[in-house]
Coordinates of C-alpha atoms in Angstrom, one line a residue:
X18 CA -45.7 13.8 -50.3
X19 CA -43.9 16.5 -52.2
X20 CA -40.8 15.7 -54.2
X21 CA -37.2 16.0 -53.0
X22 CA -36.9 18.3 -56.1
X23 CA -39.3 21.1 -54.5
X24 CA -37.1 21.5 -51.1
X25 CA -35.1 24.8 -50.8
X26 CA -31.3 24.5 -50.6
X27 CA -30.2 24.6 -46.6
X28 CA -26.9 25.6 -45.1
X29 CA -24.8 23.0 -43.8
X30 CA -23.7 19.7 -45.1
X31 CA -25.8 16.6 -45.0
X32 CA -23.4 14.1 -43.4
X33 CA -23.9 10.4 -44.3
X34 CA -21.5 8.1 -42.6
X35 CA -21.1 4.4 -43.4
X36 CA -18.2 1.9 -43.2
X37 CA -19.0 0.6 -47.0
X38 CA -18.8 2.7 -49.9
X39 CA -18.4 1.9 -53.8
X40 CA -16.3 -0.2 -54.9
X41 CA -18.0 -2.4 -52.3
X42 CA -21.2 -2.9 -53.1
X43 CA -24.1 -4.0 -50.7
X44 CA -27.6 -3.1 -49.5
X45 CA -26.7 -0.5 -47.4
X46 CA -24.0 0.7 -49.9
X47 CA -27.0 1.1 -52.4
X48 CA -29.1 2.9 -49.7
X49 CA -26.5 5.4 -48.7
X50 CA -25.7 6.2 -52.7
X51 CA -29.4 7.0 -53.3
X52 CA -29.6 9.1 -50.0
X53 CA -26.6 10.9 -51.5
X54 CA -28.2 11.2 -55.0
X55 CA -31.5 12.5 -54.2
X56 CA -30.5 14.8 -51.2
X57 CA -28.2 16.5 -54.1
X58 CA -31.1 16.5 -56.4
X59 CA -33.1 18.5 -53.5
X60 CA -30.9 21.4 -53.6
X61 CA -28.8 20.2 -50.5
X62 CA -25.3 19.1 -50.0
X63 CA -24.4 15.5 -49.2
X64 CA -21.1 14.3 -47.9
X65 CA -20.3 10.8 -47.3
X66 CA -17.7 9.8 -44.3
X67 CA -16.6 6.1 -45.3
X68 CA -13.1 4.4 -44.8
X69 CA -10.4 4.7 -47.5
X70 CA -10.4 2.3 -50.4
X71 CA -7.4 1.7 -52.7
X72 CA -9.9 1.4 -55.7
X73 CA -11.0 4.9 -56.7
X74 CA -14.3 5.8 -57.6
X75 CA -15.6 9.0 -58.7
X76 CA -18.5 10.6 -57.2
X77 CA -20.6 13.6 -57.9
X78 CA -20.4 14.5 -54.1
X79 CA -17.7 15.0 -51.7
X80 CA -16.6 11.8 -49.9
X81 CA -14.4 12.1 -46.8
X82 CA -12.2 8.9 -46.5
X83 CA -10.2 8.1 -43.5
X84 CA -7.1 5.3 -42.9
X85 CA -8.7 1.5 -43.2
X86 CA -7.3 -1.8 -43.1
X87 CA -8.8 -4.8 -45.3
X88 CA -10.6 -7.4 -43.0
X89 CA -9.2 -10.9 -44.1
X90 CA -12.3 -13.0 -43.9
X91 CA -14.5 -10.3 -45.1
X92 CA -13.4 -9.4 -48.7
X93 CA -13.8 -6.8 -50.2
X94 CA -14.9 -4.9 -47.0
X95 CA -12.2 -2.7 -45.0
X96 CA -12.2 -1.9 -41.4
X97 CA -11.7 1.9 -40.5
X98 CA -9.0 3.3 -38.0
X99 CA -9.8 6.9 -37.5
X100 CA -7.8 6.5 -34.1
X101 CA -4.6 6.3 -36.8
X102 CA -5.8 9.3 -38.7
X103 CA -5.4 12.6 -37.1
X104 CA -6.6 14.3 -39.9
X105 CA -10.4 13.4 -40.3
X106 CA -11.2 14.6 -36.8
X107 CA -9.9 17.8 -37.6
X108 CA -11.3 17.8 -40.6
X109 CA -14.6 16.6 -39.2
X110 CA -14.6 19.4 -36.2
X111 CA -14.1 22.4 -38.8
X112 CA -16.6 20.8 -41.2
X113 CA -20.2 22.7 -41.1
X114 CA -22.9 20.0 -40.8
X115 CA -26.7 20.6 -40.7
X116 CA -27.6 17.1 -39.7
X117 CA -25.8 13.6 -39.4
X118 CA -27.1 10.0 -40.4
X119 CA -25.0 7.0 -40.0
X120 CA -25.8 3.6 -41.3
X121 CA -23.2 1.6 -39.4
X122 CA -22.4 1.6 -35.4
X123 CA -18.6 1.1 -36.1
X124 CA -15.8 3.2 -37.1
X125 CA -17.8 5.6 -39.1
X126 CA -20.6 5.9 -36.4
X127 CA -18.1 6.6 -33.9
X128 CA -17.1 9.7 -36.1
X129 CA -20.5 10.6 -36.2
X130 CA -20.9 10.9 -32.4
X131 CA -17.7 12.5 -32.1
X132 CA -19.3 15.2 -34.7
X133 CA -22.5 15.4 -32.8
X134 CA -20.6 16.0 -29.3
X135 CA -18.7 18.9 -30.7
X136 CA -21.2 20.7 -33.1
X137 CA -24.5 19.8 -31.3
X138 CA -26.4 18.9 -34.5
X139 CA -28.9 16.0 -34.5
X140 CA -27.7 12.3 -35.3
X141 CA -29.7 9.6 -36.8
X142 CA -28.7 6.0 -36.6
X143 CA -30.3 3.4 -38.9
X144 CA -30.1 -0.4 -38.0
X145 CA -29.6 -2.2 -41.2
X146 CA -27.7 -5.4 -40.1
X147 CA -28.0 -8.2 -37.3
X148 CA -24.4 -7.1 -36.3
X149 CA -24.1 -10.1 -33.7
X150 CA -24.1 -12.6 -36.3
X151 CA -21.3 -10.6 -38.4
X152 CA -19.0 -10.4 -35.2
X153 CA -19.8 -14.0 -34.2
X154 CA -18.3 -15.2 -37.6
X155 CA -15.6 -12.8 -37.5
X156 CA -14.3 -13.4 -34.0
X157 CA -15.0 -17.3 -33.9
X158 CA -12.0 -17.7 -32.6
X159 CA -12.0 -15.2 -30.1
X160 CA -15.7 -15.3 -28.9
X161 CA -14.9 -12.9 -26.0
X162 CA -14.7 -10.1 -27.9
X163 CA -18.3 -10.1 -29.3
X164 CA -20.0 -8.9 -26.1
X165 CA -17.4 -5.8 -25.8
X166 CA -18.4 -5.0 -29.2
X167 CA -21.8 -5.5 -28.5
X168 CA -22.0 -2.9 -25.9
X169 CA -20.0 -0.3 -28.0
X170 CA -22.9 -0.9 -30.7
X171 CA -25.4 -0.2 -28.1
X172 CA -23.5 2.7 -27.1
X173 CA -23.6 4.5 -30.5
X174 CA -27.5 3.7 -30.7
X175 CA -28.0 5.3 -27.5
X176 CA -26.0 8.4 -28.4
X177 CA -28.4 8.8 -31.8
X178 CA -31.1 11.7 -31.2
X179 CA -33.3 9.2 -33.2
X180 CA -32.9 5.4 -34.4
X181 CA -34.6 4.0 -37.6
X182 CA -35.4 0.7 -38.5
X183 CA -36.0 -0.2 -42.4
X184 CA -39.2 -2.2 -41.5
X185 CA -41.2 -3.1 -38.3
X186 CA -39.8 -6.4 -37.5
X187 CA -36.4 -5.4 -37.3
X188 CA -37.5 -3.9 -33.7
X189 CA -37.0 -7.4 -32.4
X190 CA -33.6 -7.8 -33.1
X191 CA -33.0 -4.2 -31.8
X192 CA -34.6 -5.1 -28.5
X193 CA -32.6 -8.4 -28.2
X194 CA -29.6 -5.9 -28.3
X195 CA -30.5 -4.1 -25.6
X196 CA -31.9 -0.8 -26.9
X197 CA -34.8 0.7 -25.3
X198 CA -35.3 3.8 -27.1
X199 CA -38.0 4.8 -29.5
X200 CA -37.8 3.5 -33.2
X201 CA -39.0 4.9 -36.4
X202 CA -39.6 2.6 -39.4
X203 CA -38.4 4.4 -42.6
X204 CA -38.8 2.1 -45.8
X205 CA -35.8 1.6 -48.1
X206 CA -36.3 2.5 -51.6
X207 CA -35.5 1.0 -55.0
X208 CA -33.6 2.1 -58.3
X209 CA -35.5 -0.5 -60.5
X210 CA -39.1 0.8 -59.6
X211 CA -39.8 2.6 -62.9
X212 CA -37.5 0.4 -65.4
X213 CA -40.7 -1.8 -66.5
X214 CA -42.4 -0.3 -69.2
X215 CA -45.3 -2.1 -70.9
X216 CA -46.6 -5.4 -70.5
X217 CA -44.5 -7.4 -67.6
X218 CA -44.6 -10.4 -68.9
X219 CA -43.2 -9.5 -72.4
X220 CA -40.4 -7.6 -70.6
X221 CA -39.7 -10.5 -68.8
X222 CA -39.2 -12.3 -72.0
X223 CA -37.0 -10.2 -73.6
X224 CA -35.1 -9.9 -70.7
X225 CA -34.6 -13.8 -71.1
X226 CA -33.6 -13.2 -74.5
X227 CA -31.0 -11.0 -74.0
X228 CA -29.4 -13.3 -71.3
X229 CA -29.8 -16.5 -73.2
X230 CA -32.4 -17.9 -71.1
X231 CA -34.4 -20.6 -72.7
X232 CA -38.2 -19.2 -72.2
X233 CA -39.4 -22.7 -70.8
X234 CA -36.7 -22.9 -67.9
X235 CA -37.6 -22.3 -64.3
X236 CA -34.7 -19.6 -63.4
X237 CA -34.2 -19.4 -59.9
X238 CA -31.9 -16.2 -58.6
X239 CA -29.9 -15.5 -55.5
X240 CA -28.3 -12.1 -55.2
X241 CA -26.4 -11.2 -51.9
X242 CA -23.2 -11.6 -50.3
X243 CA -22.3 -15.3 -50.4
X244 CA -22.0 -16.2 -47.0
X245 CA -23.4 -19.6 -45.3
X246 CA -25.5 -17.1 -42.9
X247 CA -27.6 -16.3 -45.8
X248 CA -28.9 -19.6 -46.3
X249 CA -26.5 -21.0 -49.4
X250 CA -26.6 -24.5 -47.9
X251 CA -30.3 -24.7 -48.0
X252 CA -30.3 -23.8 -51.7
X253 CA -27.7 -26.4 -52.4
X254 CA -29.4 -29.1 -50.7
X255 CA -33.0 -28.0 -52.5
X256 CA -30.9 -28.1 -55.8
X257 CA -30.0 -31.8 -54.9
X258 CA -33.7 -32.8 -54.1
X259 CA -34.7 -31.2 -57.3
X260 CA -32.0 -33.0 -59.6
X261 CA -35.0 -34.6 -61.4
X262 CA -36.2 -31.3 -62.9
X263 CA -34.3 -30.8 -65.8
X264 CA -35.3 -27.2 -66.9
X265 CA -34.4 -25.9 -63.3
X266 CA -31.4 -23.4 -63.5
X267 CA -30.2 -20.8 -60.7
X268 CA -27.8 -17.6 -61.2
X269 CA -25.9 -16.9 -57.9
X270 CA -24.7 -13.1 -58.3
X271 CA -22.7 -11.5 -55.6
X272 CA -19.4 -12.4 -53.8
X273 CA -18.3 -13.3 -50.2
X274 CA -16.2 -15.7 -48.1
X275 CA -18.1 -18.6 -49.2
X276 CA -18.0 -18.4 -53.0
X277 CA -14.9 -20.8 -53.3
X278 CA -16.8 -23.6 -51.1
X279 CA -19.9 -23.0 -52.6
X280 CA -18.2 -23.9 -56.1
X281 CA -16.8 -26.8 -54.8
X282 CA -20.0 -28.0 -53.2
X283 CA -22.4 -27.7 -56.2
X284 CA -19.8 -29.6 -58.4
X285 CA -19.2 -32.5 -56.0
X286 CA -23.2 -33.1 -55.8
X287 CA -23.2 -33.1 -59.6
X288 CA -25.1 -29.6 -60.0
X289 CA -23.0 -27.7 -61.9
X290 CA -25.4 -28.2 -65.1
X291 CA -27.7 -26.3 -63.3
X292 CA -25.7 -23.5 -61.7
X293 CA -24.1 -20.7 -62.7
X294 CA -21.9 -18.3 -60.2
X295 CA -21.5 -15.0 -61.9
X296 CA -19.6 -13.2 -58.9
X297 CA -20.3 -9.7 -58.1
X298 CA -22.1 -7.4 -61.0
X299 CA -21.9 -4.2 -60.6
X300 CA -23.7 -2.9 -63.7
X301 CA -27.2 -2.0 -62.8
X302 CA -28.8 -2.8 -66.1
X303 CA -27.3 -6.1 -66.3
X304 CA -28.4 -7.0 -62.8
X305 CA -32.0 -5.7 -63.5
X306 CA -32.1 -8.2 -66.6
X307 CA -30.9 -11.2 -64.2
X308 CA -34.0 -10.0 -61.7
X309 CA -36.4 -9.7 -64.8
X310 CA -35.5 -12.8 -66.7
X311 CA -35.5 -14.9 -63.4
X312 CA -38.8 -16.5 -62.3
X313 CA -38.2 -17.0 -58.8
X314 CA -35.9 -15.0 -56.1
X315 CA -34.7 -17.8 -53.7
X316 CA -33.7 -15.9 -50.7
X317 CA -33.6 -18.5 -47.6
X318 CA -32.0 -16.1 -45.3
X319 CA -32.4 -15.9 -41.7
X320 CA -29.6 -13.4 -41.3
X321 CA -31.3 -10.5 -43.0
X322 CA -33.2 -7.6 -41.7
X323 CA -35.0 -5.8 -44.5
X324 CA -33.0 -7.0 -47.6
X325 CA -33.2 -4.6 -50.5
X326 CA -32.8 -7.6 -53.1
X327 CA -36.1 -9.2 -52.2
X328 CA -37.7 -5.5 -53.4
X329 CA -35.5 -5.5 -56.1
X330 CA -36.5 -8.6 -57.5
X331 CA -40.1 -7.5 -56.9
X332 CA -39.9 -4.4 -59.1
X333 CA -38.9 -6.6 -61.9
X334 CA -42.1 -8.9 -61.2
X335 CA -40.0 -11.8 -60.0
X336 CA -41.4 -13.0 -56.4
X337 CA -39.4 -14.2 -53.4
X338 CA -39.5 -17.7 -51.7
X339 CA -38.4 -16.8 -48.3
X340 CA -38.5 -18.6 -44.6
X341 CA -41.4 -18.7 -42.5
X342 CA -40.4 -16.4 -39.3
X343 CA -37.1 -14.7 -41.0
X344 CA -37.5 -10.7 -40.6
X345 CA -37.4 -10.2 -44.7
X346 CA -40.5 -12.3 -44.5
X347 CA -42.4 -9.6 -42.8
X348 CA -43.5 -7.8 -45.9
X349 CA -44.9 -11.2 -47.8
X350 CA -48.1 -12.1 -47.8
X351 CA -47.7 -16.2 -48.8
X352 CA -49.2 -16.9 -52.2
X353 CA -50.2 -13.2 -52.8
X354 CA -46.7 -11.4 -53.2
X355 CA -44.5 -14.0 -52.4
X356 CA -44.3 -17.3 -51.1
X357 CA -42.9 -18.6 -47.4
X358 CA -42.0 -22.2 -46.5
X359 CA -40.6 -23.6 -43.2
X360 CA -36.8 -24.5 -43.1
X361 CA -37.5 -27.9 -44.5
X362 CA -35.8 -29.0 -47.7
X363 CA -38.5 -31.4 -48.6
X364 CA -41.3 -28.4 -48.1
X365 CA -39.1 -26.2 -50.2
X366 CA -38.6 -28.3 -53.4
X367 CA -42.1 -29.4 -53.1
X368 CA -43.1 -25.9 -53.4
X369 CA -40.5 -25.2 -56.5
X370 CA -42.1 -28.4 -57.9
X371 CA -45.2 -26.8 -57.7
X372 CA -44.8 -23.7 -59.2
X373 CA -42.8 -25.3 -62.0
X374 CA -46.3 -26.7 -63.0
X375 CA -48.2 -23.5 -62.2
X376 CA -46.4 -20.7 -64.1
X377 CA -49.4 -18.5 -63.8
X378 CA -49.4 -18.7 -60.1
X379 CA -45.4 -17.3 -60.2
X380 CA -46.7 -14.4 -62.8
X381 CA -49.8 -13.4 -60.7
X382 CA -47.8 -13.5 -57.7
X383 CA -45.0 -11.3 -59.4
X384 CA -47.6 -8.8 -60.3
X385 CA -48.7 -8.5 -56.9
X386 CA -45.1 -8.3 -55.6
X387 CA -44.6 -5.3 -58.0
X388 CA -47.7 -3.9 -57.0
X389 CA -47.0 -3.9 -53.0
X390 CA -43.3 -4.2 -52.4
X391 CA -41.8 -1.3 -54.6
X392 CA -41.3 2.2 -53.8
X393 CA -39.0 4.9 -55.3
X394 CA -35.8 6.6 -53.8
X395 CA -37.0 9.7 -54.4
X396 CA -40.2 9.1 -52.9
X397 CA -38.5 7.4 -49.8
X398 CA -36.0 10.5 -49.6
X399 CA -38.5 13.0 -49.9
X400 CA -40.1 11.2 -46.7
X401 CA -36.3 11.1 -45.1
X402 CA -35.7 15.0 -45.8
X403 CA -39.1 15.6 -44.2
X404 CA -37.9 13.6 -41.0
X405 CA -34.4 15.6 -41.1
X406 CA -36.2 18.8 -40.9
X407 CA -38.5 17.7 -37.8
X408 CA -35.3 16.4 -36.1
X409 CA -33.3 20.0 -37.4
X410 CA -35.8 21.8 -35.6
X411 CA -36.5 19.8 -32.5
X412 CA -32.6 20.2 -31.9
X413 CA -33.0 24.1 -31.6
X414 CA -35.9 24.2 -29.2

């Protein structure tokens, strides 16, 4: 595949729509940022359309923001209210777009559909998240809202010219939501893909030294939103089962509504000496050190579709422990490039005890994870641009 740097510049903006953007950091935000970066590197002009945020972040490309309000139970996320913003509609209507790509079916997605209807340019929609689970948490006191919003989500995807998914098993979730159209698998990339130079084991040991980790400890890592849906309780219960492993440590990185209760539960179970909760780390260099310094990435989530964090860990030679049957587990060959377990605390604890005694298996699996799960964003966006150009040509037929 040609590098994105070899593509000629084309007329019109490449509109990228999403309901989160820095300073909010999550997997979809990183995807959007890297799309914009490598589209710009190709000589094209990206434009991000996203809700307004009170914290200003400088970007090398244009960002159109529209009216938003904070989401009380999902800080720091904000809910976009384009209906309260007359200027965004006029601005979008007058902006020359070549193609539209929405990574969210909510407020930004509705704006993308609006532009498609007025300009006739193709619209791509990517299905990133298990939206129903998010809605069931957000509207747990008003469950009657969930089917109404799910219908709107389905309407968004039906309005798209193409619907992309980050890995094949996500199709099962999309079909459950009622989407019957064609789906295209377009993988996510990894901005840590080229960080490791030289011997992987030595690189990981130096990362341990930089963070002050003891080389003999068994270091586990969780990176992601701190919400119970991501399996945090499984992690806590497993740690309680493993209290007798003195050299076991785990680092939690991220934020979310459950972070306070997680901290309380860890302390109440007498696990504070094994756990460090760091909150959100936005310094990508520091975050890569945590991935590299860790031995295992512990991510027992049934919630996620195709989490970037599993591949980020793999890029640093750190294999993941995932639940059998989770969408995230699709890319894992058990015992080869990661580890799969049933949702059973005793079984998970037994696996970790086994791996503590067999560090060579962890190292081999980490190498295989790096070789099989890691792809650069430049390579991915090169494929994306190819697909964009096909969609544009098809729209002119």
